């Protein structure tokens, strides 16, 4: 697979493709690639002639005391995964390429505050500002026609869609369904932090969320003829039960929330497109996951 590390290398690789009128796709990643990332690549393939996969562990989206230094970096294995025709170009920038004047005084993008302030944003202040800051840079550097992000980080997907919309990036954003292990655990680079005992319990999170999503669908059905207050109580009970289910299995829960898919606000009367989202710790590992309500 072709590689670019500097802006100049990236631009000289892209120029002939763009010149020939080819459609470009960008798959932004932080590396340590797994089947979830390959699903992103597969998702953009029908929309593009050329696929660029970026690998960059972005420091500005990690808070103090988070896992930036120990985040798994496996560039050689990543490049092997990207070979075999899966993508056309791997963009592997260093900090100087992404933040040329240094991070401290860099130009930052601020994520839409209401959307980015809740759930993950409340647990990890500033996280989404770092995400949109680096994604804006990647979009500007690559100027893709299409870009893909995983639904596993559902709030991130929404925050990025909002930024793309607000700032008018001419890019189509694809949200790609989560890839799961046989026991339901959503694929994530952070799963490798789990010790054996925690790994055996980790699948419980997706089970609990799937059940909560089913119950939410029932409340929605029933509440057609009731007022919004009863539905809201039903959602609270579901959140509470899911939290208990996780705690019984040894999770420390940051949040379990039934939310509107559109903006992750609490559902109001008439809202039917909902999602159940959770974040919880197993030992030192923080897991997040979500399920659509259908
Ligand atoms: O989801 C990720 O891997 C990262 O948050 C992203 C979108 C590549 C930005 O660093």
PDB file of C-alpha atoms and ligand atoms in Angstrom:
ATOM      1  CA  UNK A   1       0.000   0.000   0.000  1.00  0.00           C
ATOM      2  CA  UNK A   2       1.247   3.476  -0.916  1.00  0.00           C
ATOM      3  CA  UNK A   3       2.275   5.569   2.101  1.00  0.00           C
ATOM      4  CA  UNK A   4       2.344   9.304   2.803  1.00  0.00           C
ATOM      5  CA  UNK A   5       3.716  10.862   5.969  1.00  0.00           C
ATOM      6  CA  UNK A   6       3.947  14.555   5.099  1.00  0.00           C
ATOM      7  CA  UNK A   7       1.388  16.928   3.612  1.00  0.00           C
ATOM      8  CA  UNK A   8       3.457  17.166   0.426  1.00  0.00           C
ATOM      9  CA  UNK A   9       3.576  13.392   0.031  1.00  0.00           C
ATOM     10  CA  UNK A  10      -0.167  13.204   0.619  1.00  0.00           C
ATOM     11  CA  UNK A  11      -0.928  15.919  -1.915  1.00  0.00           C
ATOM     12  CA  UNK A  12       1.345  14.508  -4.603  1.00  0.00           C
ATOM     13  CA  UNK A  13      -0.315  11.098  -4.199  1.00  0.00           C
ATOM     14  CA  UNK A  14      -3.821  12.568  -4.389  1.00  0.00           C
ATOM     15  CA  UNK A  15      -3.238  15.040  -7.212  1.00  0.00           C
ATOM     16  CA  UNK A  16      -3.235  12.591 -10.163  1.00  0.00           C
ATOM     17  CA  UNK A  17      -6.326  10.837  -8.811  1.00  0.00           C
ATOM     18  CA  UNK A  18      -8.179  14.071  -8.364  1.00  0.00           C
ATOM     19  CA  UNK A  19      -6.917  15.263 -11.755  1.00  0.00           C
ATOM     20  CA  UNK A  20      -8.381  12.154 -13.380  1.00  0.00           C
ATOM     21  CA  UNK A  21     -11.761  12.996 -11.802  1.00  0.00           C
ATOM     22  CA  UNK A  22     -11.645  10.063  -9.403  1.00  0.00           C
ATOM     23  CA  UNK A  23     -13.760  10.046  -6.259  1.00  0.00           C
ATOM     24  CA  UNK A  24     -11.810   9.898  -3.016  1.00  0.00           C
ATOM     25  CA  UNK A  25     -12.799   8.274   0.261  1.00  0.00           C
ATOM     26  CA  UNK A  26     -11.201   8.903   3.634  1.00  0.00           C
ATOM     27  CA  UNK A  27     -11.292   6.444   6.517  1.00  0.00           C
ATOM     28  CA  UNK A  28      -9.833   8.213   9.570  1.00  0.00           C
ATOM     29  CA  UNK A  29      -8.472   5.878  12.259  1.00  0.00           C
ATOM     30  CA  UNK A  30      -6.154   5.873  15.235  1.00  0.00           C
ATOM     31  CA  UNK A  31      -4.551   2.637  14.003  1.00  0.00           C
ATOM     32  CA  UNK A  32      -4.429  -0.731  15.755  1.00  0.00           C
ATOM     33  CA  UNK A  33      -6.720  -1.795  12.959  1.00  0.00           C
ATOM     34  CA  UNK A  34      -9.299  -4.546  13.418  1.00  0.00           C
ATOM     35  CA  UNK A  35     -12.346  -5.898  11.589  1.00  0.00           C
ATOM     36  CA  UNK A  36     -14.335  -2.797  12.606  1.00  0.00           C
ATOM     37  CA  UNK A  37     -11.951  -0.613  10.604  1.00  0.00           C
ATOM     38  CA  UNK A  38     -12.100  -3.011   7.657  1.00  0.00           C
ATOM     39  CA  UNK A  39     -15.885  -2.608   7.735  1.00  0.00           C
ATOM     40  CA  UNK A  40     -15.373   1.167   7.340  1.00  0.00           C
ATOM     41  CA  UNK A  41     -13.168   0.537   4.321  1.00  0.00           C
ATOM     42  CA  UNK A  42     -15.714  -1.876   2.845  1.00  0.00           C
ATOM     43  CA  UNK A  43     -18.467   0.687   3.406  1.00  0.00           C
ATOM     44  CA  UNK A  44     -16.742   3.444   1.405  1.00  0.00           C
ATOM     45  CA  UNK A  45     -15.660   1.198  -1.456  1.00  0.00           C
ATOM     46  CA  UNK A  46     -18.894   1.469  -3.496  1.00  0.00           C
ATOM     47  CA  UNK A  47     -18.733   5.275  -3.171  1.00  0.00           C
ATOM     48  CA  UNK A  48     -15.155   5.915  -4.277  1.00  0.00           C
ATOM     49  CA  UNK A  49     -12.460   5.127  -6.811  1.00  0.00           C
ATOM     50  CA  UNK A  50      -9.626   5.613  -4.314  1.00  0.00           C
ATOM     51  CA  UNK A  51      -9.523   4.957  -0.580  1.00  0.00           C
ATOM     52  CA  UNK A  52      -7.229   6.773   1.848  1.00  0.00           C
ATOM     53  CA  UNK A  53      -6.906   5.417   5.378  1.00  0.00           C
ATOM     54  CA  UNK A  54      -5.340   7.759   7.921  1.00  0.00           C
ATOM     55  CA  UNK A  55      -3.629   6.462  11.039  1.00  0.00           C
ATOM     56  CA  UNK A  56      -2.961   9.041  13.716  1.00  0.00           C
ATOM     57  CA  UNK A  57      -3.353   8.845  17.491  1.00  0.00           C
ATOM     58  CA  UNK A  58      -4.626  12.357  18.012  1.00  0.00           C
ATOM     59  CA  UNK A  59      -3.310  13.831  21.274  1.00  0.00           C
ATOM     60  CA  UNK A  60      -5.888  16.633  21.486  1.00  0.00           C
ATOM     61  CA  UNK A  61      -8.826  14.266  22.007  1.00  0.00           C
ATOM     62  CA  UNK A  62      -7.308  12.629  25.094  1.00  0.00           C
ATOM     63  CA  UNK A  63      -7.886  14.221  28.479  1.00  0.00           C
ATOM     64  CA  UNK A  64      -5.424  14.428  31.306  1.00  0.00           C
ATOM     65  CA  UNK A  65      -4.886  11.026  32.921  1.00  0.00           C
ATOM     66  CA  UNK A  66      -6.413   9.202  29.921  1.00  0.00           C
ATOM     67  CA  UNK A  67      -4.660   6.470  27.939  1.00  0.00           C
ATOM     68  CA  UNK A  68      -2.852   8.554  25.279  1.00  0.00           C
ATOM     69  CA  UNK A  69       0.629   7.192  26.038  1.00  0.00           C
ATOM     70  CA  UNK A  70      -0.450   3.570  26.309  1.00  0.00           C
ATOM     71  CA  UNK A  71      -2.938   3.646  23.407  1.00  0.00           C
ATOM     72  CA  UNK A  72      -1.889   0.683  21.204  1.00  0.00           C
ATOM     73  CA  UNK A  73       0.336   1.721  18.292  1.00  0.00           C
ATOM     74  CA  UNK A  74       0.891  -1.092  15.789  1.00  0.00           C
ATOM     75  CA  UNK A  75       1.857   0.589  12.484  1.00  0.00           C
ATOM     76  CA  UNK A  76       3.509  -2.451  10.907  1.00  0.00           C
ATOM     77  CA  UNK A  77       0.552  -4.759  11.511  1.00  0.00           C
ATOM     78  CA  UNK A  78      -1.761  -1.939  10.343  1.00  0.00           C
ATOM     79  CA  UNK A  79       0.094  -1.551   7.061  1.00  0.00           C
ATOM     80  CA  UNK A  80      -0.077  -5.285   6.487  1.00  0.00           C
ATOM     81  CA  UNK A  81      -3.831  -5.156   7.018  1.00  0.00           C
ATOM     82  CA  UNK A  82      -4.142  -2.292   4.563  1.00  0.00           C
ATOM     83  CA  UNK A  83      -2.138  -4.150   1.922  1.00  0.00           C
ATOM     84  CA  UNK A  84      -3.781  -6.730  -0.282  1.00  0.00           C
ATOM     85  CA  UNK A  85      -5.648  -4.036  -2.176  1.00  0.00           C
ATOM     86  CA  UNK A  86      -7.843  -2.961   0.702  1.00  0.00           C
ATOM     87  CA  UNK A  87      -6.937   0.681   0.338  1.00  0.00           C
ATOM     88  CA  UNK A  88      -4.888   2.831  -2.028  1.00  0.00           C
ATOM     89  CA  UNK A  89      -3.026   5.097   0.356  1.00  0.00           C
ATOM     90  CA  UNK A  90      -2.109   5.014   4.036  1.00  0.00           C
ATOM     91  CA  UNK A  91      -1.641   8.490   5.498  1.00  0.00           C
ATOM     92  CA  UNK A  92       0.565   8.281   8.591  1.00  0.00           C
ATOM     93  CA  UNK A  93       1.194  11.862   9.703  1.00  0.00           C
ATOM     94  CA  UNK A  94       3.307  12.784  12.712  1.00  0.00           C
ATOM     95  CA  UNK A  95       2.403  15.537  15.205  1.00  0.00           C
ATOM     96  CA  UNK A  96       4.294  18.170  13.215  1.00  0.00           C
ATOM     97  CA  UNK A  97       2.257  17.345  10.096  1.00  0.00           C
ATOM     98  CA  UNK A  98      -1.094  17.532  11.913  1.00  0.00           C
ATOM     99  CA  UNK A  99      -0.245  20.415  14.274  1.00  0.00           C
ATOM    100  CA  UNK A 100       2.557  22.317  12.501  1.00  0.00           C
ATOM    101  CA  UNK A 101       2.803  25.140  15.039  1.00  0.00           C
ATOM    102  CA  UNK A 102       2.571  22.800  18.030  1.00  0.00           C
ATOM    103  CA  UNK A 103      -0.610  21.829  19.850  1.00  0.00           C
ATOM    104  CA  UNK A 104      -0.623  24.440  22.578  1.00  0.00           C
ATOM    105  CA  UNK A 105      -1.386  27.397  20.322  1.00  0.00           C
ATOM    106  CA  UNK A 106      -3.039  25.511  17.491  1.00  0.00           C
ATOM    107  CA  UNK A 107      -6.271  26.637  15.849  1.00  0.00           C
ATOM    108  CA  UNK A 108      -9.052  24.570  17.400  1.00  0.00           C
ATOM    109  CA  UNK A 109     -12.530  23.693  16.228  1.00  0.00           C
ATOM    110  CA  UNK A 110     -15.195  23.708  18.936  1.00  0.00           C
ATOM    111  CA  UNK A 111     -17.759  20.933  18.697  1.00  0.00           C
ATOM    112  CA  UNK A 112     -21.460  21.947  18.833  1.00  0.00           C
ATOM    113  CA  UNK A 113     -21.738  22.502  22.596  1.00  0.00           C
ATOM    114  CA  UNK A 114     -25.136  21.026  23.500  1.00  0.00           C
ATOM    115  CA  UNK A 115     -24.592  17.876  21.457  1.00  0.00           C
ATOM    116  CA  UNK A 116     -20.958  17.491  22.514  1.00  0.00           C
ATOM    117  CA  UNK A 117     -21.496  18.409  26.161  1.00  0.00           C
ATOM    118  CA  UNK A 118     -23.697  15.471  27.119  1.00  0.00           C
ATOM    119  CA  UNK A 119     -22.886  11.764  27.776  1.00  0.00           C
ATOM    120  CA  UNK A 120     -19.304  11.200  26.531  1.00  0.00           C
ATOM    121  CA  UNK A 121     -18.664  14.928  26.513  1.00  0.00           C
ATOM    122  CA  UNK A 122     -19.705  15.226  30.161  1.00  0.00           C
ATOM    123  CA  UNK A 123     -17.504  12.265  31.135  1.00  0.00           C
ATOM    124  CA  UNK A 124     -14.566  13.434  28.979  1.00  0.00           C
ATOM    125  CA  UNK A 125     -14.572  17.258  28.833  1.00  0.00           C
ATOM    126  CA  UNK A 126     -12.924  18.626  25.686  1.00  0.00           C
ATOM    127  CA  UNK A 127     -12.815  15.215  24.009  1.00  0.00           C
ATOM    128  CA  UNK A 128     -15.072  16.123  21.097  1.00  0.00           C
ATOM    129  CA  UNK A 129     -13.303  19.442  20.516  1.00  0.00           C
ATOM    130  CA  UNK A 130     -10.137  17.385  19.952  1.00  0.00           C
ATOM    131  CA  UNK A 131     -11.997  14.994  17.661  1.00  0.00           C
ATOM    132  CA  UNK A 132     -13.498  17.686  15.424  1.00  0.00           C
ATOM    133  CA  UNK A 133     -10.212  19.606  15.406  1.00  0.00           C
ATOM    134  CA  UNK A 134      -8.345  16.638  13.961  1.00  0.00           C
ATOM    135  CA  UNK A 135     -11.168  15.494  11.672  1.00  0.00           C
ATOM    136  CA  UNK A 136     -11.446  19.013  10.198  1.00  0.00           C
ATOM    137  CA  UNK A 137      -7.705  18.937   9.523  1.00  0.00           C
ATOM    138  CA  UNK A 138      -7.912  15.503   7.898  1.00  0.00           C
ATOM    139  CA  UNK A 139     -10.849  16.605   5.725  1.00  0.00           C
ATOM    140  CA  UNK A 140      -8.972  19.747   4.686  1.00  0.00           C
ATOM    141  CA  UNK A 141      -5.782  17.856   3.891  1.00  0.00           C
ATOM    142  CA  UNK A 142      -7.465  15.026   1.946  1.00  0.00           C
ATOM    143  CA  UNK A 143     -10.586  16.762   0.574  1.00  0.00           C
ATOM    144  CA  UNK A 144     -12.452  13.447   0.215  1.00  0.00           C
ATOM    145  CA  UNK A 145     -15.873  13.036  -1.391  1.00  0.00           C
ATOM    146  CA  UNK A 146     -16.875  10.554   1.282  1.00  0.00           C
ATOM    147  CA  UNK A 147     -15.666   9.677   4.784  1.00  0.00           C
ATOM    148  CA  UNK A 148     -16.678   6.848   7.120  1.00  0.00           C
ATOM    149  CA  UNK A 149     -16.994   6.662  10.907  1.00  0.00           C
ATOM    150  CA  UNK A 150     -18.201   3.818  13.112  1.00  0.00           C
ATOM    151  CA  UNK A 151     -21.582   3.799  14.833  1.00  0.00           C
ATOM    152  CA  UNK A 152     -19.853   2.283  17.869  1.00  0.00           C
ATOM    153  CA  UNK A 153     -18.809   5.852  18.731  1.00  0.00           C
ATOM    154  CA  UNK A 154     -22.317   7.030  18.024  1.00  0.00           C
ATOM    155  CA  UNK A 155     -22.045  10.430  19.660  1.00  0.00           C
ATOM    156  CA  UNK A 156     -18.762  11.059  17.845  1.00  0.00           C
ATOM    157  CA  UNK A 157     -20.518  10.252  14.567  1.00  0.00           C
ATOM    158  CA  UNK A 158     -23.260  12.754  15.359  1.00  0.00           C
ATOM    159  CA  UNK A 159     -20.774  15.435  16.443  1.00  0.00           C
ATOM    160  CA  UNK A 160     -18.798  14.995  13.215  1.00  0.00           C
ATOM    161  CA  UNK A 161     -21.950  15.051  11.049  1.00  0.00           C
ATOM    162  CA  UNK A 162     -22.932  18.272  12.785  1.00  0.00           C
ATOM    163  CA  UNK A 163     -19.523  19.840  12.183  1.00  0.00           C
ATOM    164  CA  UNK A 164     -19.564  18.813   8.516  1.00  0.00           C
ATOM    165  CA  UNK A 165     -22.994  20.354   8.169  1.00  0.00           C
ATOM    166  CA  UNK A 166     -22.233  23.536  10.132  1.00  0.00           C
ATOM    167  CA  UNK A 167     -18.912  24.236   8.399  1.00  0.00           C
ATOM    168  CA  UNK A 168     -20.149  23.158   4.968  1.00  0.00           C
ATOM    169  CA  UNK A 169     -17.637  20.460   4.122  1.00  0.00           C
ATOM    170  CA  UNK A 170     -18.527  18.992   0.735  1.00  0.00           C
ATOM    171  CA  UNK A 171     -18.212  15.426   2.007  1.00  0.00           C
ATOM    172  CA  UNK A 172     -20.725  12.637   2.450  1.00  0.00           C
ATOM    173  CA  UNK A 173     -20.414  11.082   5.920  1.00  0.00           C
ATOM    174  CA  UNK A 174     -21.202   7.384   6.257  1.00  0.00           C
ATOM    175  CA  UNK A 175     -22.050   5.911   9.678  1.00  0.00           C
ATOM    176  CA  UNK A 176     -21.084   2.257   9.648  1.00  0.00           C
ATOM    177  CA  UNK A 177     -22.733  -0.390  11.891  1.00  0.00           C
ATOM    178  CA  UNK A 178     -20.698  -1.814  14.762  1.00  0.00           C
ATOM    179  CA  UNK A 179     -18.786  -5.054  14.268  1.00  0.00           C
ATOM    180  CA  UNK A 180     -19.062  -7.389  17.265  1.00  0.00           C
ATOM    181  CA  UNK A 181     -17.280 -10.403  18.749  1.00  0.00           C
ATOM    182  CA  UNK A 182     -19.350 -13.612  18.948  1.00  0.00           C
ATOM    183  CA  UNK A 183     -20.388 -12.723  22.535  1.00  0.00           C
ATOM    184  CA  UNK A 184     -21.578  -9.298  21.411  1.00  0.00           C
ATOM    185  CA  UNK A 185     -18.623  -7.195  22.582  1.00  0.00           C
ATOM    186  CA  UNK A 186     -18.188  -4.275  20.176  1.00  0.00           C
ATOM    187  CA  UNK A 187     -14.746  -4.343  18.530  1.00  0.00           C
ATOM    188  CA  UNK A 188     -12.473  -1.650  19.908  1.00  0.00           C
ATOM    189  CA  UNK A 189      -8.735  -1.162  20.222  1.00  0.00           C
ATOM    190  CA  UNK A 190      -9.272  -0.665  23.939  1.00  0.00           C
ATOM    191  CA  UNK A 191     -10.576  -4.237  24.334  1.00  0.00           C
ATOM    192  CA  UNK A 192      -6.976  -5.354  24.477  1.00  0.00           C
ATOM    193  CA  UNK A 193      -6.640  -3.644  27.869  1.00  0.00           C
ATOM    194  CA  UNK A 194      -9.116  -6.189  29.343  1.00  0.00           C
ATOM    195  CA  UNK A 195      -7.632  -8.999  31.431  1.00  0.00           C
ATOM    196  CA  UNK A 196      -9.077 -12.507  30.992  1.00  0.00           C
ATOM    197  CA  UNK A 197     -11.641 -12.233  33.777  1.00  0.00           C
ATOM    198  CA  UNK A 198     -12.901  -8.854  32.530  1.00  0.00           C
ATOM    199  CA  UNK A 199     -12.950 -10.035  28.931  1.00  0.00           C
ATOM    200  CA  UNK A 200     -15.260 -12.890  29.914  1.00  0.00           C
ATOM    201  CA  UNK A 201     -17.741 -10.448  31.410  1.00  0.00           C
ATOM    202  CA  UNK A 202     -17.405  -7.705  28.790  1.00  0.00           C
ATOM    203  CA  UNK A 203     -20.047  -9.137  26.439  1.00  0.00           C
ATOM    204  CA  UNK A 204     -22.673  -8.393  29.097  1.00  0.00           C
ATOM    205  CA  UNK A 205     -22.644  -4.751  28.058  1.00  0.00           C
ATOM    206  CA  UNK A 206     -24.038  -5.443  24.593  1.00  0.00           C
ATOM    207  CA  UNK A 207     -26.601  -7.912  26.039  1.00  0.00           C
ATOM    208  CA  UNK A 208     -27.827  -5.365  28.564  1.00  0.00           C
ATOM    209  CA  UNK A 209     -28.080  -2.687  25.867  1.00  0.00           C
ATOM    210  CA  UNK A 210     -29.879  -5.004  23.451  1.00  0.00           C
ATOM    211  CA  UNK A 211     -32.444  -5.818  26.141  1.00  0.00           C
ATOM    212  CA  UNK A 212     -32.799  -2.142  27.061  1.00  0.00           C
ATOM    213  CA  UNK A 213     -33.361  -1.309  23.380  1.00  0.00           C
ATOM    214  CA  UNK A 214     -36.087  -3.971  23.134  1.00  0.00           C
ATOM    215  CA  UNK A 215     -37.778  -2.631  26.251  1.00  0.00           C
ATOM    216  CA  UNK A 216     -37.549   0.891  24.909  1.00  0.00           C
ATOM    217  CA  UNK A 217     -39.295  -0.222  21.715  1.00  0.00           C
ATOM    218  CA  UNK A 218     -42.123  -1.677  23.832  1.00  0.00           C
ATOM    219  CA  UNK A 219     -42.489   1.534  25.822  1.00  0.00           C
ATOM    220  CA  UNK A 220     -42.649   3.458  22.547  1.00  0.00           C
ATOM    221  CA  UNK A 221     -45.374   1.179  21.225  1.00  0.00           C
ATOM    222  CA  UNK A 222     -47.407   1.425  24.410  1.00  0.00           C
ATOM    223  CA  UNK A 223     -46.972   5.155  24.798  1.00  0.00           C
ATOM    224  CA  UNK A 224     -48.678   5.869  21.479  1.00  0.00           C
ATOM    225  CA  UNK A 225     -51.914   6.253  23.388  1.00  0.00           C
ATOM    226  CA  UNK A 226     -50.454   7.661  26.558  1.00  0.00           C
ATOM    227  CA  UNK A 227     -48.924  10.956  27.430  1.00  0.00           C
ATOM    228  CA  UNK A 228     -45.195  11.733  27.224  1.00  0.00           C
ATOM    229  CA  UNK A 229     -44.717  11.638  30.982  1.00  0.00           C
ATOM    230  CA  UNK A 230     -45.477   7.924  31.154  1.00  0.00           C
ATOM    231  CA  UNK A 231     -43.028   7.169  28.369  1.00  0.00           C
ATOM    232  CA  UNK A 232     -40.369   9.246  30.142  1.00  0.00           C
ATOM    233  CA  UNK A 233     -40.919   7.226  33.333  1.00  0.00           C
ATOM    234  CA  UNK A 234     -40.652   4.016  31.310  1.00  0.00           C
ATOM    235  CA  UNK A 235     -37.319   5.142  29.828  1.00  0.00           C
ATOM    236  CA  UNK A 236     -36.005   6.004  33.288  1.00  0.00           C
ATOM    237  CA  UNK A 237     -36.932   2.563  34.582  1.00  0.00           C
ATOM    238  CA  UNK A 238     -35.141   0.972  31.629  1.00  0.00           C
ATOM    239  CA  UNK A 239     -32.007   3.045  32.287  1.00  0.00           C
ATOM    240  CA  UNK A 240     -32.136   2.115  35.946  1.00  0.00           C
ATOM    241  CA  UNK A 241     -32.525  -1.628  35.275  1.00  0.00           C
ATOM    242  CA  UNK A 242     -29.729  -1.626  32.694  1.00  0.00           C
ATOM    243  CA  UNK A 243     -27.456   0.177  35.146  1.00  0.00           C
ATOM    244  CA  UNK A 244     -28.257  -2.429  37.811  1.00  0.00           C
ATOM    245  CA  UNK A 245     -27.623  -5.262  35.349  1.00  0.00           C
ATOM    246  CA  UNK A 246     -24.174  -3.864  34.575  1.00  0.00           C
ATOM    247  CA  UNK A 247     -23.326  -3.173  38.205  1.00  0.00           C
ATOM    248  CA  UNK A 248     -24.274  -6.729  39.184  1.00  0.00           C
ATOM    249  CA  UNK A 249     -21.634  -7.960  36.750  1.00  0.00           C
ATOM    250  CA  UNK A 250     -18.987  -5.699  38.262  1.00  0.00           C
ATOM    251  CA  UNK A 251     -19.145  -2.708  35.874  1.00  0.00           C
ATOM    252  CA  UNK A 252     -18.754   0.825  37.238  1.00  0.00           C
ATOM    253  CA  UNK A 253     -21.282   2.716  35.160  1.00  0.00           C
ATOM    254  CA  UNK A 254     -20.656   6.240  33.818  1.00  0.00           C
ATOM    255  CA  UNK A 255     -24.059   6.406  32.128  1.00  0.00           C
ATOM    256  CA  UNK A 256     -26.844   4.383  30.553  1.00  0.00           C
ATOM    257  CA  UNK A 257     -29.149   6.613  28.563  1.00  0.00           C
ATOM    258  CA  UNK A 258     -32.180   6.318  26.299  1.00  0.00           C
ATOM    259  CA  UNK A 259     -31.774   9.211  23.861  1.00  0.00           C
ATOM    260  CA  UNK A 260     -32.985  10.620  20.560  1.00  0.00           C
ATOM    261  CA  UNK A 261     -30.718   9.367  17.775  1.00  0.00           C
ATOM    262  CA  UNK A 262     -30.616  12.777  16.130  1.00  0.00           C
ATOM    263  CA  UNK A 263     -29.045  14.873  18.879  1.00  0.00           C
ATOM    264  CA  UNK A 264     -28.804  12.576  21.913  1.00  0.00           C
ATOM    265  CA  UNK A 265     -31.204  14.761  23.872  1.00  0.00           C
ATOM    266  CA  UNK A 266     -33.755  13.117  26.168  1.00  0.00           C
ATOM    267  CA  UNK A 267     -36.733  11.922  24.116  1.00  0.00           C
ATOM    268  CA  UNK A 268     -39.820  14.079  24.165  1.00  0.00           C
ATOM    269  CA  UNK A 269     -43.412  13.278  23.150  1.00  0.00           C
ATOM    270  CA  UNK A 270     -43.542  12.060  19.550  1.00  0.00           C
ATOM    271  CA  UNK A 271     -39.842  11.120  19.322  1.00  0.00           C
ATOM    272  CA  UNK A 272     -39.552   7.629  17.870  1.00  0.00           C
ATOM    273  CA  UNK A 273     -35.993   7.411  16.533  1.00  0.00           C
ATOM    274  CA  UNK A 274     -34.156   6.435  19.736  1.00  0.00           C
ATOM    275  CA  UNK A 275     -30.886   4.848  20.763  1.00  0.00           C
ATOM    276  CA  UNK A 276     -29.673   3.363  24.038  1.00  0.00           C
ATOM    277  CA  UNK A 277     -26.088   4.312  24.902  1.00  0.00           C
ATOM    278  CA  UNK A 278     -23.770   3.360  27.748  1.00  0.00           C
ATOM    279  CA  UNK A 279     -20.272   3.826  29.078  1.00  0.00           C
ATOM    280  CA  UNK A 280     -18.908   1.740  31.926  1.00  0.00           C
ATOM    281  CA  UNK A 281     -15.642   0.610  33.426  1.00  0.00           C
ATOM    282  CA  UNK A 282     -14.459  -2.956  33.883  1.00  0.00           C
ATOM    283  CA  UNK A 283     -11.416  -2.591  36.090  1.00  0.00           C
ATOM    284  CA  UNK A 284      -9.211   0.031  34.459  1.00  0.00           C
ATOM    285  CA  UNK A 285     -10.881  -0.277  31.045  1.00  0.00           C
ATOM    286  CA  UNK A 286     -13.640   2.045  29.924  1.00  0.00           C
ATOM    287  CA  UNK A 287     -16.043   0.487  27.409  1.00  0.00           C
ATOM    288  CA  UNK A 288     -18.712   2.283  25.395  1.00  0.00           C
ATOM    289  CA  UNK A 289     -21.459   0.821  23.254  1.00  0.00           C
ATOM    290  CA  UNK A 290     -24.948   1.602  21.965  1.00  0.00           C
ATOM    291  CA  UNK A 291     -27.910  -0.078  20.301  1.00  0.00           C
ATOM    292  CA  UNK A 292     -30.584   1.286  17.997  1.00  0.00           C
ATOM    293  CA  UNK A 293     -34.220   1.012  19.063  1.00  0.00           C
ATOM    294  CA  UNK A 294     -36.153  -0.583  16.234  1.00  0.00           C
TER     295      UNK A 294
HETATM  296  O1  LIG B   1     -12.749   7.188  16.106  1.00  0.00           O
HETATM  297  C1  LIG B   1     -11.532   7.401  16.032  1.00  0.00           C
HETATM  298  O2  LIG B   1     -10.701   6.502  15.806  1.00  0.00           O
HETATM  299  C2  LIG B   1     -11.022   8.808  16.221  1.00  0.00           C
HETATM  300  O3  LIG B   1     -11.764   9.502  17.170  1.00  0.00           O
HETATM  301  C3  LIG B   1     -10.920   9.603  14.905  1.00  0.00           C
HETATM  302  C4  LIG B   1     -12.280   9.809  14.267  1.00  0.00           C
HETATM  303  C5  LIG B   1      -9.992   8.884  13.941  1.00  0.00           C
HETATM  304  C6  LIG B   1     -10.331  11.002  15.186  1.00  0.00           C
HETATM  305  O4  LIG B   1      -9.076  10.913  15.774  1.00  0.00           O
END
